[in-house]
XYZ file of C-alpha atoms in Angstrom:
715
model
C 14.671 33.098 18.069
C 17.918 34.349 16.321
C 21.003 31.725 16.855
C 23.544 31.461 18.126
C 23.221 30.424 21.250
C 24.052 27.123 23.038
C 20.708 26.215 23.584
C 18.011 26.855 21.661
C 14.656 25.531 21.716
C 12.770 21.106 21.104
C 9.222 20.512 20.822
C 8.768 16.947 22.345
C 5.219 18.102 23.972
C 2.174 19.919 22.455
C 2.875 23.723 22.048
C 0.277 26.029 20.662
C 2.170 29.609 19.222
C 1.814 32.843 17.567
C 3.512 34.847 15.167
C 7.735 32.605 15.130
C 10.484 35.159 14.543
C 14.094 32.807 13.067
C 17.601 34.153 11.533
C 20.143 32.611 10.955
C 21.245 30.703 11.898
C 17.652 29.105 14.252
C 17.243 26.337 14.837
C 13.783 25.004 15.874
C 14.047 21.105 17.131
C 10.450 18.737 17.178
C 11.492 16.301 18.235
C 7.974 13.540 18.283
C 6.626 17.175 19.214
C 3.406 19.040 18.388
C 3.793 22.880 17.295
C 0.393 24.183 17.119
C 1.313 27.159 14.713
C -1.966 30.122 15.028
C 0.724 33.117 13.199
C 3.129 33.327 10.381
C 6.245 32.400 10.602
C 8.929 34.553 9.209
C 12.239 32.931 9.211
C 15.775 35.140 7.087
C 17.526 32.325 7.511
C 16.880 29.376 10.069
C 15.578 26.385 9.875
C 13.195 23.484 11.768
C 14.126 20.194 13.051
C 11.122 18.420 11.844
C 11.915 14.791 10.423
C 10.349 12.863 14.042
C 7.881 16.670 14.354
C 4.788 17.597 13.998
C 3.281 21.031 12.374
C -0.835 22.421 12.143
C -1.623 25.417 11.095
C -4.007 26.651 13.795
C -4.852 30.361 12.135
C -8.659 31.375 11.137
C -9.757 33.943 9.025
C -6.296 34.276 7.057
C -4.218 31.642 5.311
C -0.605 30.731 6.680
C 2.174 29.976 4.176
C 4.786 27.290 4.811
C 8.380 27.071 2.857
C 10.077 23.596 1.941
C 12.532 25.837 2.846
C 12.679 26.294 6.240
C 13.132 22.481 7.154
C 16.506 20.642 7.381
C 16.961 18.414 4.517
C 12.731 19.910 3.610
C 11.927 17.573 5.387
C 9.398 17.873 7.831
C 7.540 14.406 9.422
C 3.543 15.474 8.819
C 2.018 18.020 8.448
C -2.018 18.784 9.781
C -4.014 21.336 8.246
C -6.459 22.305 10.987
C -6.816 26.075 8.311
C -10.407 26.622 7.418
C -9.251 28.987 5.475
C -6.514 27.755 4.161
C -2.395 25.688 4.179
C -0.314 27.385 1.319
C 2.957 26.603 -0.117
C 5.474 28.640 -1.127
C 4.848 28.450 -4.849
C 8.367 29.351 -5.528
C 9.633 26.098 -8.408
C 11.633 23.978 -7.319
C 10.726 24.620 -2.838
C 9.619 21.192 -2.711
C 8.092 20.210 1.058
C 9.383 16.690 0.965
C 6.541 14.968 3.906
C 7.674 11.022 5.220
C 5.361 10.248 7.088
C 1.331 12.181 6.428
C -0.325 14.604 5.470
C -3.676 14.682 7.526
C -6.462 17.641 7.747
C -7.619 18.801 11.343
C -10.641 18.680 13.034
C -12.286 21.748 10.994
C -14.145 22.327 8.146
C -13.922 23.081 4.609
C -9.509 23.126 5.138
C -7.612 22.968 1.944
C -3.514 22.571 1.208
C -2.465 24.005 -1.816
C 0.477 22.536 -2.586
C 2.036 24.735 -5.503
C 3.151 21.487 -6.729
C 6.024 22.043 -4.241
C 4.512 18.799 -1.776
C 6.459 15.064 -2.087
C 5.500 12.374 -0.203
C 8.187 10.692 0.355
C 8.719 7.042 0.137
C 11.766 5.100 2.741
C 12.493 1.230 3.970
C 10.553 2.273 6.851
C 7.530 3.780 5.503
C 5.918 5.509 3.234
C 3.833 8.589 3.418
C 0.731 9.629 2.810
C -2.281 11.773 2.490
C -4.357 11.401 4.858
C -8.424 11.478 4.750
C -10.445 13.794 2.517
C -13.791 14.406 3.087
C -16.138 16.904 5.339
C -15.614 19.790 2.979
C -11.778 19.408 2.830
C -10.035 20.012 -0.038
C -6.620 20.500 -1.799
C -5.553 21.594 -4.467
C -2.078 21.559 -6.897
C 0.122 18.815 -8.008
C 1.547 16.302 -5.429
C 4.776 13.995 -6.145
C 3.740 10.333 -4.921
C 7.071 7.820 -3.699
C 7.270 4.233 -3.414
C 10.080 2.776 -2.450
C 11.756 -0.796 -3.923
C 13.435 -2.848 -1.572
C 16.558 -4.257 -3.524
C 15.361 -7.102 -3.681
C 16.440 -9.993 -7.198
C 15.083 -8.564 -10.410
C 10.869 -9.162 -10.301
C 7.579 -8.399 -11.157
C 5.994 -5.261 -9.401
C 2.202 -4.865 -9.065
C 1.895 -1.730 -9.454
C -0.632 1.022 -8.904
C -0.385 5.201 -9.767
C -2.025 7.628 -7.189
C -1.704 10.391 -9.507
C -2.647 11.749 -12.423
C -0.971 14.116 -15.160
C 2.255 11.728 -16.313
C 2.971 8.742 -18.940
C 4.976 6.262 -18.164
C 7.802 7.788 -19.797
C 8.067 11.620 -18.114
C 7.072 9.100 -14.534
C 9.463 5.022 -13.379
C 11.624 6.416 -16.755
C 12.856 9.796 -15.435
C 11.976 11.199 -18.394
C 14.555 9.903 -20.012
C 15.390 11.151 -23.368
C 17.220 8.100 -24.459
C 18.458 4.831 -24.069
C 19.371 3.765 -20.287
C 20.344 7.438 -19.762
C 19.305 8.048 -15.416
C 18.608 12.113 -15.165
C 17.672 11.375 -11.492
C 20.707 8.001 -9.666
C 18.050 6.426 -7.933
C 14.748 6.603 -9.340
C 13.275 5.138 -11.864
C 13.394 1.746 -13.876
C 15.180 0.674 -16.661
C 11.560 -1.088 -19.339
C 12.148 -2.990 -21.224
C 9.237 -4.412 -24.572
C 9.422 -6.838 -27.764
C 7.471 -4.369 -29.190
C 8.895 -2.923 -32.948
C 11.423 -0.569 -32.575
C 11.088 -0.997 -29.301
C 14.426 1.460 -28.820
C 13.221 4.646 -30.908
C 12.097 7.778 -29.154
C 10.067 9.888 -28.612
C 7.796 6.764 -28.826
C 8.064 4.181 -28.208
C 10.270 4.528 -26.310
C 11.809 1.903 -24.173
C 15.181 1.136 -22.507
C 16.199 -1.974 -24.358
C 14.341 -4.525 -26.903
C 12.435 -7.415 -24.580
C 13.041 -10.933 -26.067
C 10.483 -12.171 -24.096
C 7.779 -10.122 -24.098
C 7.466 -6.790 -22.186
C 8.786 -5.865 -19.178
C 5.978 -3.658 -18.834
C 2.093 -5.359 -18.883
C -1.801 -4.398 -18.231
C -3.880 -7.715 -16.978
C -6.499 -8.986 -19.484
C -9.183 -10.278 -17.520
C -10.979 -13.265 -20.947
C -7.339 -14.815 -21.103
C -6.035 -14.487 -17.405
C -3.121 -13.006 -18.981
C -1.066 -10.371 -19.539
C -0.421 -8.074 -21.960
C 2.684 -5.745 -22.946
C 2.129 -1.472 -22.588
C 2.577 -0.376 -26.415
C 4.125 2.910 -26.063
C 5.528 4.733 -23.101
C 3.946 8.066 -24.389
C 0.661 6.297 -23.280
C -0.757 8.081 -19.363
C 0.350 6.229 -16.172
C -2.858 6.668 -14.035
C -4.761 2.601 -15.319
C -7.522 1.767 -12.877
C -6.623 -1.950 -13.124
C -2.204 -0.624 -12.368
C 0.603 -2.385 -14.559
C 3.113 -5.745 -14.167
C 5.952 -4.248 -13.800
C 9.941 -5.729 -14.259
C 12.446 -3.965 -12.200
C 15.817 -4.431 -12.185
C 16.872 -2.041 -10.050
C 17.357 1.478 -10.465
C 17.792 2.982 -14.209
C 21.379 2.537 -13.420
C 21.246 -1.403 -12.972
C 21.199 -1.454 -16.965
C 22.091 -4.574 -18.163
C 20.569 -8.458 -17.467
C 23.301 -8.326 -14.796
C 23.397 -5.790 -13.420
C 23.300 -6.262 -9.455
C 19.784 -5.170 -7.532
C 19.402 -1.786 -6.282
C 16.851 -0.403 -4.375
C 14.641 2.703 -6.668
C 11.942 4.666 -5.859
C 9.079 5.244 -8.630
C 7.630 7.891 -8.101
C 4.813 10.206 -10.378
C 3.478 13.245 -9.985
C 0.209 14.817 -10.437
C -2.916 15.648 -9.240
C -4.415 13.123 -6.526
C -7.483 11.005 -6.160
C -9.684 13.070 -4.394
C -13.607 13.811 -4.320
C -12.676 16.545 -6.160
C -10.487 13.746 -8.185
C -12.717 10.283 -7.265
C -11.464 7.478 -8.058
C -13.692 4.953 -11.351
C -14.691 2.237 -9.828
C -13.920 -0.811 -12.039
C -16.499 -3.737 -12.530
C -15.653 -7.548 -12.501
C -17.185 -10.229 -14.343
C -18.981 -13.738 -13.383
C -15.587 -15.908 -13.754
C -12.801 -13.618 -13.901
C -10.561 -11.898 -12.169
C -9.668 -8.966 -12.270
C -7.358 -6.344 -11.855
C -7.469 -3.459 -9.474
C -4.837 -0.257 -8.652
C -5.002 1.106 -5.033
C -5.895 4.369 -6.139
C -4.773 6.531 -3.266
C -1.715 8.555 -2.214
C -1.762 5.849 1.161
C -2.662 3.050 2.290
C -6.002 1.495 2.387
C -7.766 -1.631 4.604
C -9.603 -4.294 2.560
C -12.348 -4.657 4.316
C -13.300 -0.545 4.653
C -13.350 -1.188 0.342
C -16.355 -1.784 -1.536
C -17.278 -4.711 -2.760
C -20.885 -4.876 -4.611
C -22.642 -7.821 -6.418
C -20.722 -11.171 -6.351
C -17.013 -9.992 -5.544
C -15.583 -12.346 -2.671
C -13.430 -10.901 0.585
C -10.389 -11.878 -0.808
C -7.332 -9.926 -2.707
C -4.728 -11.556 -4.274
C -1.171 -8.986 -4.575
C 2.143 -9.576 -6.352
C 5.108 -10.607 -3.473
C 8.083 -9.753 -6.245
C 10.364 -12.097 -2.388
C 8.614 -14.813 -3.554
C 10.104 -18.583 -5.356
C 13.765 -15.906 -4.074
C 16.300 -17.611 -1.579
C 17.545 -14.941 -0.459
C 17.777 -12.701 -3.106
C 17.897 -15.138 -5.561
C 17.196 -15.584 -9.085
C 15.326 -18.435 -9.378
C 11.985 -16.924 -9.930
C 10.267 -13.541 -10.442
C 7.994 -13.931 -7.492
C 4.308 -15.104 -7.387
C 0.917 -14.289 -6.045
C -0.092 -14.808 -2.349
C -3.193 -14.769 -1.550
C -5.409 -12.695 1.128
C -9.158 -14.524 2.040
C -11.233 -13.351 4.832
C -11.597 -15.908 7.516
C -15.079 -14.080 8.648
C -16.837 -14.189 10.585
C -13.263 -14.202 12.477
C -11.492 -11.992 12.327
C -8.373 -11.495 9.570
C -7.158 -13.027 6.601
C -5.460 -15.696 6.014
C -2.194 -15.775 4.010
C -1.745 -18.033 1.021
C 1.769 -19.203 0.959
C 2.829 -16.896 3.204
C 6.407 -15.854 3.856
C 8.051 -14.303 1.907
C 7.697 -10.256 2.328
C 4.868 -11.111 4.167
C 5.361 -12.911 7.493
C 4.004 -9.762 9.847
C 2.037 -6.828 8.463
C -1.511 -5.714 8.836
C -4.653 -5.837 6.741
C -3.522 -2.851 4.472
C -2.653 -2.618 0.574
C -0.330 -0.064 0.058
C -0.053 2.887 -1.343
C 1.447 2.245 -5.142
C 0.303 -1.537 -4.611
C -2.373 -3.325 -6.989
C -3.500 -6.021 -6.325
C -6.278 -8.856 -8.153
C -10.232 -9.696 -7.072
C -12.580 -12.339 -7.917
C -16.193 -12.686 -8.858
C -16.921 -16.324 -9.157
C -20.839 -16.667 -9.181
C -22.072 -13.172 -10.431
C -21.545 -10.052 -10.927
C -20.057 -7.262 -8.604
C -17.869 -3.945 -8.657
C -14.978 -2.231 -6.758
C -14.660 0.929 -6.069
C -13.323 3.272 -3.095
C -13.935 5.935 -0.627
C -12.233 8.354 1.807
C -13.048 6.388 4.445
C -10.909 3.490 2.446
C -8.004 4.458 4.092
C -5.862 3.383 6.530
C -3.062 5.568 8.757
C 0.229 4.230 8.842
C 2.102 2.035 5.587
C 4.381 -1.384 4.826
C 7.266 -3.091 3.102
C 5.262 -5.483 3.206
C 1.368 -6.220 4.753
C -0.597 -8.576 6.657
C -0.744 -11.323 9.191
C -2.541 -15.483 8.769
C -5.511 -16.439 11.432
C -5.578 -18.771 14.194
C -8.211 -21.348 12.272
C -7.798 -25.248 12.416
C -5.969 -25.673 8.850
C -3.771 -27.151 6.734
C -0.853 -25.695 5.023
C 1.101 -26.993 1.659
C 3.760 -25.243 0.511
C 6.105 -26.170 -2.760
C 9.658 -25.156 -1.795
C 13.040 -26.980 -3.909
C 16.847 -26.254 -2.407
C 18.275 -24.373 -4.681
C 21.584 -23.296 -3.491
C 21.504 -25.341 0.038
C 18.433 -22.293 0.659
C 15.044 -23.148 0.541
C 12.588 -21.263 -2.061
C 8.460 -21.604 -1.465
C 7.292 -21.323 -5.439
C 3.409 -21.445 -4.235
C 0.906 -23.224 -1.091
C -2.100 -24.055 -0.972
C -4.931 -24.176 2.553
C -6.951 -26.442 3.756
C -9.175 -25.131 6.452
C -11.757 -26.647 8.743
C -14.535 -25.495 11.067
C -18.354 -26.722 11.315
C -19.596 -23.267 9.439
C -18.124 -24.211 5.868
C -19.204 -25.816 3.502
C -18.342 -29.138 1.581
C -19.425 -27.447 -1.774
C -17.076 -24.266 -3.506
C -18.972 -21.265 -2.368
C -17.974 -17.499 -1.422
C -15.977 -18.627 1.792
C -13.486 -20.234 -0.843
C -10.396 -19.298 -2.333
C -10.557 -18.913 -5.608
C -6.246 -19.565 -7.879
C -5.257 -17.027 -9.504
C -1.695 -17.824 -12.504
C 1.911 -17.480 -11.603
C 4.643 -16.967 -14.373
C 6.169 -20.179 -12.997
C 4.749 -23.215 -10.897
C 1.422 -23.499 -10.330
C 0.064 -24.508 -6.309
C -3.795 -25.604 -5.281
C -6.733 -27.376 -4.225
C -9.193 -28.740 -7.022
C -13.224 -29.230 -6.097
C -15.914 -29.627 -8.521
C -13.853 -28.178 -11.712
C -12.788 -25.109 -9.545
C -8.324 -24.121 -8.776
C -8.871 -22.943 -5.292
C -6.388 -20.819 -3.644
C -7.532 -21.843 -0.323
C -10.127 -24.541 -0.313
C -13.320 -24.581 3.307
C -14.549 -26.968 4.387
C -16.791 -28.563 6.639
C -15.253 -30.965 9.282
C -13.167 -34.018 8.335
C -15.411 -36.739 7.632
C -13.921 -40.450 7.262
C -12.444 -41.075 3.971
C -12.443 -37.606 3.361
C -10.029 -36.045 -0.160
C -7.722 -33.195 -1.234
C -6.565 -33.015 -4.230
C -3.707 -30.901 -5.071
C -3.630 -29.387 -8.237
C -0.181 -27.851 -9.942
C 1.427 -26.767 -13.213
C 3.876 -25.642 -14.566
C 6.332 -28.112 -12.993
C 10.171 -28.493 -14.759
C 12.447 -31.502 -13.967
C 13.970 -30.971 -10.946
C 12.935 -31.794 -7.706
C 10.114 -31.035 -5.507
C 9.257 -30.738 -1.987
C 5.735 -30.580 -0.476
C 6.408 -29.049 3.301
C 3.047 -29.816 5.186
C 2.007 -27.152 8.034
C -1.098 -28.086 9.949
C -2.061 -25.877 12.236
C -4.252 -25.688 15.597
C -5.469 -28.614 15.186
C -7.670 -30.589 17.288
C -9.444 -33.108 15.466
C -9.715 -36.864 16.456
C -8.153 -37.628 12.755
C -5.347 -40.453 13.388
C -3.973 -41.026 9.490
C -3.405 -39.059 6.896
C -2.088 -39.957 3.582
C -0.719 -37.967 0.674
C -1.112 -40.418 -2.719
C 0.967 -40.049 -5.234
C -0.722 -41.572 -8.507
C 2.392 -41.612 -11.044
C 4.806 -43.500 -8.770
C 1.924 -45.403 -6.841
C 3.243 -44.858 -3.309
C 0.923 -43.773 -0.783
C 3.187 -42.370 1.579
C 0.815 -40.953 5.987
C 1.303 -37.633 6.959
C 1.443 -36.918 11.032
C -0.999 -34.122 11.445
C -0.347 -32.742 14.208
C 3.504 -32.336 13.503
C 5.587 -30.550 10.055
C 6.591 -33.265 7.958
C 8.338 -32.549 4.082
C 8.013 -35.226 0.582
C 10.230 -35.477 -1.652
C 9.258 -36.114 -4.693
C 11.040 -35.776 -8.428
C 9.239 -34.456 -12.083
C 11.170 -36.025 -15.128
C 10.074 -36.223 -18.728
C 7.625 -38.399 -18.083
C 4.222 -36.954 -18.600
C 2.050 -38.072 -15.881
C 5.190 -36.407 -13.037
C 3.588 -33.572 -13.656
C 0.050 -34.326 -14.240
C -1.588 -31.580 -12.563
C -4.094 -33.898 -10.594
C -0.771 -36.404 -9.486
C -0.705 -35.921 -6.078
C -4.774 -36.392 -3.136
C -4.248 -36.322 0.739
C -7.095 -39.205 2.101
C -7.640 -38.171 5.671
C -8.990 -41.976 8.263
C -10.856 -40.539 11.015
C -11.215 -42.877 14.072
C -13.992 -41.132 16.271
C -15.409 -43.015 19.251
C -19.382 -42.537 19.648
C -20.985 -39.380 20.619
C -23.006 -40.320 23.708
C -24.873 -37.600 26.534
C -22.475 -38.449 29.776
C -25.702 -37.108 32.086
C -29.116 -34.518 31.789
C -30.248 -33.088 34.461
C -32.449 -30.073 35.308
C -33.774 -27.641 38.147
C -36.359 -25.178 38.418
C -34.850 -21.332 40.310
C -36.117 -19.321 42.720
C -38.178 -16.662 39.508
C -40.103 -19.863 37.848
C -37.435 -20.166 35.275
C -36.031 -23.470 34.910
C -32.503 -24.797 33.669
C -31.393 -27.152 31.486
C -27.279 -29.118 32.396
C -25.771 -32.253 30.297
C -22.557 -32.932 29.489
C -21.255 -35.682 26.216
C -18.770 -37.120 25.219
C -16.714 -37.145 22.180
C -18.386 -34.598 20.904
C -17.160 -34.680 17.586
C -19.378 -33.556 13.860
C -22.283 -31.197 16.210
C -23.644 -28.651 14.465
C -25.756 -27.711 17.705
C -27.856 -29.786 20.185
C -31.295 -28.255 20.301
C -33.523 -28.270 23.782
C -36.788 -29.846 23.738
C -39.570 -29.391 27.124
C -43.928 -31.911 26.800
C -45.456 -31.562 29.501
C -46.606 -35.241 29.447
C -43.551 -37.415 28.469
C -44.060 -37.981 24.823
C -44.736 -34.760 22.785
C -41.676 -32.909 22.641
C -40.893 -29.020 21.529
C -38.116 -27.189 20.776
C -37.911 -25.038 23.499
C -34.091 -23.279 22.405
C -30.771 -24.161 20.905
C -26.815 -24.508 22.159
C -24.121 -24.050 19.925
C -21.452 -26.641 20.259
C -17.520 -25.183 22.040
C -15.303 -27.456 21.053
C -16.364 -30.556 18.376
C -12.834 -32.346 19.223
C -13.972 -35.731 20.271
C -12.849 -34.417 23.917
C -15.726 -33.850 26.699
C -18.481 -30.915 27.413
C -21.046 -29.798 29.626
C -23.309 -28.273 28.591
C -26.450 -25.312 30.352
C -29.835 -23.781 28.890
C -32.292 -21.537 31.574
C -35.150 -21.805 30.178
C -37.467 -18.744 30.668
C -40.917 -19.396 30.804
C -41.712 -23.268 31.226
C -45.394 -24.108 32.589
C -46.022 -23.712 36.049
C -47.899 -27.661 35.246
C -45.564 -31.141 35.790
C -42.659 -30.800 32.420
C -40.197 -33.343 31.152
C -36.703 -32.273 28.663
C -34.562 -33.766 26.664
C -31.597 -32.230 24.447
C -31.222 -33.619 20.802
C -27.725 -33.360 18.949
C -27.597 -32.662 15.396
C -24.538 -33.527 13.813
C -22.836 -32.532 10.023
C -24.037 -35.905 8.601
C -25.952 -38.571 10.373
C -29.280 -38.799 12.527
C -29.785 -37.291 15.932
C -28.770 -38.333 19.026
C -31.591 -37.829 21.731
C -30.508 -37.824 25.983
C -33.132 -38.856 28.464
C -36.039 -37.206 29.446
C -35.433 -35.594 32.946
C -38.634 -34.624 34.752
C -39.716 -31.252 36.302
C -42.279 -31.804 38.707
C -45.163 -29.264 38.828
C -45.326 -25.455 41.010
C -47.127 -25.931 44.238
C -46.845 -22.155 44.698
C -46.805 -21.910 48.955
C -49.568 -19.189 49.679
C -51.360 -16.619 51.897
C -53.279 -14.018 52.208
C -56.280 -11.633 53.888
C -59.139 -12.603 53.115
C -60.141 -8.310 54.185
C -57.779 -5.643 54.321
C -58.753 -3.362 55.780
C -59.007 -5.623 58.546
C -63.612 -5.718 59.450
C -65.248 -6.962 62.768
C -60.919 -6.696 64.013
C -61.274 -10.267 63.082
C -57.801 -11.244 60.142
C -58.521 -14.184 58.649
C -56.138 -15.633 56.941
C -56.412 -18.339 53.922
C -53.124 -20.255 53.616
C -52.140 -22.917 50.953
C -49.411 -25.565 50.527
C -47.556 -25.259 54.057
C -45.823 -28.026 55.788
C -47.451 -29.097 58.067
C -46.847 -28.396 61.722
C -46.775 -24.886 64.108
C -46.796 -20.811 62.797
C -46.072 -18.438 64.818
C -48.629 -15.120 64.301
C -47.189 -12.084 65.761
C -48.730 -8.530 65.192
C -47.239 -5.410 65.152
C -48.210 -1.511 65.072
C -45.504 0.926 63.318
C -43.508 1.312 66.203
C -42.495 -2.207 66.540
C -44.248 -3.099 69.865
C -45.686 -6.855 69.722
C -49.646 -6.437 70.458
C -50.476 -9.683 69.954
C -49.030 -13.763 69.216
C -50.673 -16.464 69.039
C -49.951 -19.748 67.649
C -51.632 -22.285 64.849
C -51.050 -25.089 63.091
C -51.003 -25.416 59.410
C -51.620 -28.226 56.697
C -49.796 -29.182 52.996
C -54.124 -28.451 52.146
C -55.475 -24.921 51.737
C -57.317 -23.982 54.865
C -58.966 -20.414 56.884
C -58.505 -18.774 60.121
C -60.417 -16.183 61.411
C -58.154 -14.995 64.857
C -60.180 -12.748 67.352
C -57.114 -9.307 68.054
C -60.446 -6.796 69.627
C -57.873 -4.927 71.567
C -56.173 -3.637 68.725
C -56.401 -0.100 66.968
C -56.922 1.567 64.630
C -54.302 1.480 62.484
C -51.273 -0.254 60.163
C -50.058 -3.485 61.055
C -47.651 -5.957 60.210
C -48.262 -10.053 60.628
C -45.311 -11.849 61.159
C -45.514 -15.512 60.542
C -43.031 -18.110 60.867
C -42.722 -21.738 60.905
């Protein structure tokens, strides 16, 4: 491809080639296409326009070299290494190849990539490039630069991790600044302040400003469940716990009132891989612990290795939470992601903020909290935890019967979501605090949750609501102002008719509709009772019609099994139905069970197939087991004993040309007895009377020759 022509190649499908020879001003465009390169690229000034393209190295027996200089803007969407001998980036200094989507390995073993320190995983407002799974003997050598885009929201905390080793805090997030507020690479890095002595002395401690309220970069302390400032920017950036970093924007934002701006935080070094495995994190029972995503890739939390008592819940910091249209009211808050197992997905509390829509991933460069409520545990990672794609936001909530309560207030006529909690109800949940509940981490500002058995919960999972059931709200960090509780019942199908918000401070009792969103306002003043943590509770009143069996019946099937059918009215709080069988109508044994389908106070019909019932007379009844209270029994139904209709030849082959036919349980009447030969010819017919008793008939067939016959009896 020599260039200079009106029409130049555009690749839109999978295209295999050997060598490519390019000279200026040649351009090969790859638009949603896939170039499979089996040879070398000999390039003197040509360009690949591959912002939306894939380049795959496929040669065998010799390594292949790529150069960032060959690509428009040095950008390539996806690189796939399928060369077992090696994919090598040009070792010329600063000949960087910028990956916009992914670096992947093809379906070959022992494929390796040598970056020669010239590979960058780019992050933008639309996506963050990732390094795919390194398995089956694949490897990577050389440094990688991994970026994490931070959008232009108000100044807020970010809970971040680092996917590479080798740099210090100053070299990475401060872009190697040699003096306070210096901006060596516009658009990158951020200003970091601290309250340590001589904070702005360079090279160490090396901060950009003196922080009045505390350090702008912290690590999590599990004992206090608080945050401890980092003593110096000369410390290594890699940290299994991750960092809480206050981001004002890029390094041009030097003042407290500088406008918010987007920035890119980046680290350069060796990535975590099988050859440089991430360290496991120990989680002590009764404590939260912080964990950083160690990979230059999003990870699926469902694929993270959790052992011991670590819950399958995690907590991420959302910098957009507590902000109304990017106001400066708050600096973010925790979002709780609680697994809905055995149902799919996660429940998000309080939701909104950055998490309006998304997936189940923890992003590259993101840290999170975990909790082990009862026993110690370990969090560890393997390459199988890596997920495809990336997001600025994550995860979506599940479809479960629940009551969501958000704590909000109005700022500049805009609602600000501060925190929230969720109560979920299901017959499979326990009213005790257990591994299915999500515990509550502490925000810097307002906190809201539910309290049970002296435990603070972000999500409380309980069995179906009974009369006088109560949810105890927990509040802390409130200020002197007016707040709102926003009640959002979701997928509510219980026969609950009344719910009340009770205020211990004002004495007010407010009815809360359980089928529609509803808002209640309350004010915090100088009195201690107005900001007491246990000021509010929700009490439910239930009006439940009695559960009844509408009908029950049973039938024997042709295959000798039996089917029991029953219907119920006002199904409520049922744990299971047990099908009981008896041979005398007095002593019953369990034949099987069926789980309830709705438990919504409505009507339902069920059936159960008893595969091997006795042939004798049998009786059935249904036993309904409830979450609380005594069981309820259906009426008893009876099935008669099986009376087998039987016919057989006493001797076969027939002797003395006499058919000896035994019959039993035939309907009384006359029957036609016919004999056919193999040609289908009728050679004998006789009419006999049969009864429902056992009887023996002897019929002479003197004219029948030796052979095979068909005997037919029709009544």
